[in-house]
């Protein structure tokens, strides 16, 4: 399944790739974390070079951090919408299976042991 995901193929019917992202070679979450740290450190270095040594502009750190937090929140909401959609599909499939099972059960109970109703 992971090889199928890596190749770019769509998941097979009634399956999903959700939760397998961690097995991919490239990990976007690590990249996002490193980008966040780099941006904050870049801002710190900029302030050290351009501002008096006793001055720290915490609002600029907040703005840099907030930009990445907003991106992370947006991604989390997108994944939540995807998960909701997949959960609804699974629920409908399970309900369909249960309905078909109940139909079979009711058909079996209407037949006598000799095969006559």
JSON list of C-alpha atoms in Angstrom, two decimals:
[
{"chain": "A", "resi": 1, "resn": "UNK", "atom": "CA", "xyz": [0.00, 0.00, 0.00]},
{"chain": "A", "resi": 2, "resn": "UNK", "atom": "CA", "xyz": [2.83, 2.40, 0.81]},
{"chain": "A", "resi": 3, "resn": "UNK", "atom": "CA", "xyz": [4.44, 1.68, -2.58]},
{"chain": "A", "resi": 4, "resn": "UNK", "atom": "CA", "xyz": [1.10, 2.45, -4.23]},
{"chain": "A", "resi": 5, "resn": "UNK", "atom": "CA", "xyz": [0.94, 5.74, -2.33]},
{"chain": "A", "resi": 6, "resn": "UNK", "atom": "CA", "xyz": [4.52, 6.64, -3.26]},
{"chain": "A", "resi": 7, "resn": "UNK", "atom": "CA", "xyz": [3.84, 5.91, -6.93]},
{"chain": "A", "resi": 8, "resn": "UNK", "atom": "CA", "xyz": [1.00, 8.44, -6.94]},
{"chain": "A", "resi": 9, "resn": "UNK", "atom": "CA", "xyz": [-1.75, 5.93, -7.64]},
{"chain": "A", "resi": 10, "resn": "UNK", "atom": "CA", "xyz": [-5.18, 6.44, -6.08]},
{"chain": "A", "resi": 11, "resn": "UNK", "atom": "CA", "xyz": [-6.13, 4.15, -3.19]},
{"chain": "A", "resi": 12, "resn": "UNK", "atom": "CA", "xyz": [-8.11, 1.04, -4.00]},
{"chain": "A", "resi": 13, "resn": "UNK", "atom": "CA", "xyz": [-11.88, 1.05, -3.51]},
{"chain": "A", "resi": 14, "resn": "UNK", "atom": "CA", "xyz": [-12.95, 1.15, 0.16]},
{"chain": "A", "resi": 15, "resn": "UNK", "atom": "CA", "xyz": [-9.43, 2.05, 1.32]},
{"chain": "A", "resi": 16, "resn": "UNK", "atom": "CA", "xyz": [-7.47, 5.15, 2.16]},
{"chain": "A", "resi": 17, "resn": "UNK", "atom": "CA", "xyz": [-3.88, 6.27, 2.55]},
{"chain": "A", "resi": 18, "resn": "UNK", "atom": "CA", "xyz": [-4.69, 8.23, 5.71]},
{"chain": "A", "resi": 19, "resn": "UNK", "atom": "CA", "xyz": [-2.14, 7.48, 8.42]},
{"chain": "A", "resi": 20, "resn": "UNK", "atom": "CA", "xyz": [0.48, 6.18, 6.01]},
{"chain": "A", "resi": 21, "resn": "UNK", "atom": "CA", "xyz": [2.04, 9.60, 5.37]},
{"chain": "A", "resi": 22, "resn": "UNK", "atom": "CA", "xyz": [4.71, 8.87, 7.97]},
{"chain": "A", "resi": 23, "resn": "UNK", "atom": "CA", "xyz": [6.17, 6.10, 5.77]},
{"chain": "A", "resi": 24, "resn": "UNK", "atom": "CA", "xyz": [6.91, 8.39, 2.83]},
{"chain": "A", "resi": 25, "resn": "UNK", "atom": "CA", "xyz": [10.50, 9.44, 2.17]},
{"chain": "A", "resi": 26, "resn": "UNK", "atom": "CA", "xyz": [9.70, 13.16, 2.35]},
{"chain": "A", "resi": 27, "resn": "UNK", "atom": "CA", "xyz": [8.10, 14.34, 5.55]},
{"chain": "A", "resi": 28, "resn": "UNK", "atom": "CA", "xyz": [6.34, 17.67, 5.12]},
{"chain": "A", "resi": 29, "resn": "UNK", "atom": "CA", "xyz": [5.78, 18.10, 8.85]},
{"chain": "A", "resi": 30, "resn": "UNK", "atom": "CA", "xyz": [9.54, 18.00, 9.52]},
{"chain": "A", "resi": 31, "resn": "UNK", "atom": "CA", "xyz": [10.08, 20.49, 6.72]},
{"chain": "A", "resi": 32, "resn": "UNK", "atom": "CA", "xyz": [7.44, 22.81, 8.19]},
{"chain": "A", "resi": 33, "resn": "UNK", "atom": "CA", "xyz": [9.02, 22.62, 11.64]},
{"chain": "A", "resi": 34, "resn": "UNK", "atom": "CA", "xyz": [12.47, 23.36, 10.24]},
{"chain": "A", "resi": 35, "resn": "UNK", "atom": "CA", "xyz": [11.10, 26.27, 8.17]},
{"chain": "A", "resi": 36, "resn": "UNK", "atom": "CA", "xyz": [9.45, 27.66, 11.30]},
{"chain": "A", "resi": 37, "resn": "UNK", "atom": "CA", "xyz": [12.67, 27.41, 13.34]},
{"chain": "A", "resi": 38, "resn": "UNK", "atom": "CA", "xyz": [14.70, 28.94, 10.50]},
{"chain": "A", "resi": 39, "resn": "UNK", "atom": "CA", "xyz": [12.32, 31.89, 10.20]},
{"chain": "A", "resi": 40, "resn": "UNK", "atom": "CA", "xyz": [12.46, 32.63, 13.94]},
{"chain": "A", "resi": 41, "resn": "UNK", "atom": "CA", "xyz": [16.26, 32.34, 14.03]},
{"chain": "A", "resi": 42, "resn": "UNK", "atom": "CA", "xyz": [16.53, 34.55, 10.93]},
{"chain": "A", "resi": 43, "resn": "UNK", "atom": "CA", "xyz": [14.44, 37.18, 12.70]},
{"chain": "A", "resi": 44, "resn": "UNK", "atom": "CA", "xyz": [16.60, 36.88, 15.81]},
{"chain": "A", "resi": 45, "resn": "UNK", "atom": "CA", "xyz": [19.80, 37.33, 13.76]},
{"chain": "A", "resi": 46, "resn": "UNK", "atom": "CA", "xyz": [18.29, 40.28, 11.92]},
{"chain": "A", "resi": 47, "resn": "UNK", "atom": "CA", "xyz": [17.45, 41.96, 15.21]},
{"chain": "A", "resi": 48, "resn": "UNK", "atom": "CA", "xyz": [20.93, 41.32, 16.59]},
{"chain": "A", "resi": 49, "resn": "UNK", "atom": "CA", "xyz": [22.47, 42.94, 13.51]},
{"chain": "A", "resi": 50, "resn": "UNK", "atom": "CA", "xyz": [20.09, 45.87, 13.05]},
{"chain": "A", "resi": 51, "resn": "UNK", "atom": "CA", "xyz": [18.84, 46.78, 16.55]},
{"chain": "A", "resi": 52, "resn": "UNK", "atom": "CA", "xyz": [20.60, 47.94, 19.72]},
{"chain": "A", "resi": 53, "resn": "UNK", "atom": "CA", "xyz": [21.91, 45.01, 21.79]},
{"chain": "A", "resi": 54, "resn": "UNK", "atom": "CA", "xyz": [19.39, 45.55, 24.59]},
{"chain": "A", "resi": 55, "resn": "UNK", "atom": "CA", "xyz": [16.35, 45.73, 22.24]},
{"chain": "A", "resi": 56, "resn": "UNK", "atom": "CA", "xyz": [14.16, 42.72, 21.38]},
{"chain": "A", "resi": 57, "resn": "UNK", "atom": "CA", "xyz": [11.01, 43.21, 19.32]},
{"chain": "A", "resi": 58, "resn": "UNK", "atom": "CA", "xyz": [8.83, 40.37, 20.56]},
{"chain": "A", "resi": 59, "resn": "UNK", "atom": "CA", "xyz": [5.99, 41.42, 18.25]},
{"chain": "A", "resi": 60, "resn": "UNK", "atom": "CA", "xyz": [8.12, 40.60, 15.20]},
{"chain": "A", "resi": 61, "resn": "UNK", "atom": "CA", "xyz": [8.84, 37.14, 16.64]},
{"chain": "A", "resi": 62, "resn": "UNK", "atom": "CA", "xyz": [5.11, 36.73, 17.18]},
{"chain": "A", "resi": 63, "resn": "UNK", "atom": "CA", "xyz": [4.34, 37.71, 13.58]},
{"chain": "A", "resi": 64, "resn": "UNK", "atom": "CA", "xyz": [6.88, 35.24, 12.17]},
{"chain": "A", "resi": 65, "resn": "UNK", "atom": "CA", "xyz": [5.56, 32.50, 14.45]},
{"chain": "A", "resi": 66, "resn": "UNK", "atom": "CA", "xyz": [1.93, 33.32, 13.72]},
{"chain": "A", "resi": 67, "resn": "UNK", "atom": "CA", "xyz": [2.47, 32.96, 9.98]},
{"chain": "A", "resi": 68, "resn": "UNK", "atom": "CA", "xyz": [3.59, 29.35, 10.41]},
{"chain": "A", "resi": 69, "resn": "UNK", "atom": "CA", "xyz": [0.92, 28.64, 13.04]},
{"chain": "A", "resi": 70, "resn": "UNK", "atom": "CA", "xyz": [-1.75, 29.84, 10.61]},
{"chain": "A", "resi": 71, "resn": "UNK", "atom": "CA", "xyz": [-0.42, 27.53, 7.89]},
{"chain": "A", "resi": 72, "resn": "UNK", "atom": "CA", "xyz": [-0.38, 24.60, 10.32]},
{"chain": "A", "resi": 73, "resn": "UNK", "atom": "CA", "xyz": [-3.93, 25.32, 11.46]},
{"chain": "A", "resi": 74, "resn": "UNK", "atom": "CA", "xyz": [-5.11, 25.52, 7.84]},
{"chain": "A", "resi": 75, "resn": "UNK", "atom": "CA", "xyz": [-3.49, 22.17, 7.07]},
{"chain": "A", "resi": 76, "resn": "UNK", "atom": "CA", "xyz": [-5.05, 20.62, 10.19]},
{"chain": "A", "resi": 77, "resn": "UNK", "atom": "CA", "xyz": [-8.52, 21.78, 9.11]},
{"chain": "A", "resi": 78, "resn": "UNK", "atom": "CA", "xyz": [-7.99, 20.39, 5.60]},
{"chain": "A", "resi": 79, "resn": "UNK", "atom": "CA", "xyz": [-6.97, 17.03, 7.04]},
{"chain": "A", "resi": 80, "resn": "UNK", "atom": "CA", "xyz": [-9.97, 17.09, 9.40]},
{"chain": "A", "resi": 81, "resn": "UNK", "atom": "CA", "xyz": [-12.32, 17.68, 6.44]},
{"chain": "A", "resi": 82, "resn": "UNK", "atom": "CA", "xyz": [-10.69, 14.80, 4.57]},
{"chain": "A", "resi": 83, "resn": "UNK", "atom": "CA", "xyz": [-10.99, 12.53, 7.64]},
{"chain": "A", "resi": 84, "resn": "UNK", "atom": "CA", "xyz": [-14.65, 13.47, 8.05]},
{"chain": "A", "resi": 85, "resn": "UNK", "atom": "CA", "xyz": [-15.36, 12.59, 4.41]},
{"chain": "A", "resi": 86, "resn": "UNK", "atom": "CA", "xyz": [-13.57, 9.24, 4.74]},
{"chain": "A", "resi": 87, "resn": "UNK", "atom": "CA", "xyz": [-15.41, 8.49, 8.00]},
{"chain": "A", "resi": 88, "resn": "UNK", "atom": "CA", "xyz": [-18.76, 9.21, 6.34]},
{"chain": "A", "resi": 89, "resn": "UNK", "atom": "CA", "xyz": [-17.89, 6.86, 3.47]},
{"chain": "A", "resi": 90, "resn": "UNK", "atom": "CA", "xyz": [-16.91, 4.14, 5.93]},
{"chain": "A", "resi": 91, "resn": "UNK", "atom": "CA", "xyz": [-20.10, 4.65, 7.95]},
{"chain": "A", "resi": 92, "resn": "UNK", "atom": "CA", "xyz": [-22.27, 4.39, 4.82]},
{"chain": "A", "resi": 93, "resn": "UNK", "atom": "CA", "xyz": [-20.42, 1.24, 3.72]},
{"chain": "A", "resi": 94, "resn": "UNK", "atom": "CA", "xyz": [-20.85, -0.35, 7.17]},
{"chain": "A", "resi": 95, "resn": "UNK", "atom": "CA", "xyz": [-24.54, 0.58, 7.27]},
{"chain": "A", "resi": 96, "resn": "UNK", "atom": "CA", "xyz": [-25.02, -0.95, 3.81]},
{"chain": "A", "resi": 97, "resn": "UNK", "atom": "CA", "xyz": [-23.30, -4.17, 4.90]},
{"chain": "A", "resi": 98, "resn": "UNK", "atom": "CA", "xyz": [-25.43, -4.32, 8.07]},
{"chain": "A", "resi": 99, "resn": "UNK", "atom": "CA", "xyz": [-28.62, -3.75, 6.06]},
{"chain": "A", "resi": 100, "resn": "UNK", "atom": "CA", "xyz": [-27.70, -6.51, 3.59]},
{"chain": "A", "resi": 101, "resn": "UNK", "atom": "CA", "xyz": [-26.86, -8.86, 6.48]},
{"chain": "A", "resi": 102, "resn": "UNK", "atom": "CA", "xyz": [-30.23, -8.17, 8.11]},
{"chain": "A", "resi": 103, "resn": "UNK", "atom": "CA", "xyz": [-31.99, -8.85, 4.82]},
{"chain": "A", "resi": 104, "resn": "UNK", "atom": "CA", "xyz": [-30.22, -12.20, 4.53]},
{"chain": "A", "resi": 105, "resn": "UNK", "atom": "CA", "xyz": [-31.10, -13.03, 8.13]},
{"chain": "A", "resi": 106, "resn": "UNK", "atom": "CA", "xyz": [-34.78, -12.22, 7.59]},
{"chain": "A", "resi": 107, "resn": "UNK", "atom": "CA", "xyz": [-34.85, -14.27, 4.36]},
{"chain": "A", "resi": 108, "resn": "UNK", "atom": "CA", "xyz": [-33.27, -17.26, 6.14]},
{"chain": "A", "resi": 109, "resn": "UNK", "atom": "CA", "xyz": [-35.75, -17.15, 9.03]},
{"chain": "A", "resi": 110, "resn": "UNK", "atom": "CA", "xyz": [-38.79, -17.26, 6.72]},
{"chain": "A", "resi": 111, "resn": "UNK", "atom": "CA", "xyz": [-37.76, -20.68, 5.29]},
{"chain": "A", "resi": 112, "resn": "UNK", "atom": "CA", "xyz": [-38.75, -23.89, 7.14]},
{"chain": "A", "resi": 113, "resn": "UNK", "atom": "CA", "xyz": [-36.32, -26.72, 7.71]},
{"chain": "A", "resi": 114, "resn": "UNK", "atom": "CA", "xyz": [-37.79, -28.57, 4.72]},
{"chain": "A", "resi": 115, "resn": "UNK", "atom": "CA", "xyz": [-37.16, -25.56, 2.46]},
{"chain": "A", "resi": 116, "resn": "UNK", "atom": "CA", "xyz": [-40.83, -24.50, 2.28]},
{"chain": "A", "resi": 117, "resn": "UNK", "atom": "CA", "xyz": [-42.36, -21.31, 3.62]}
]
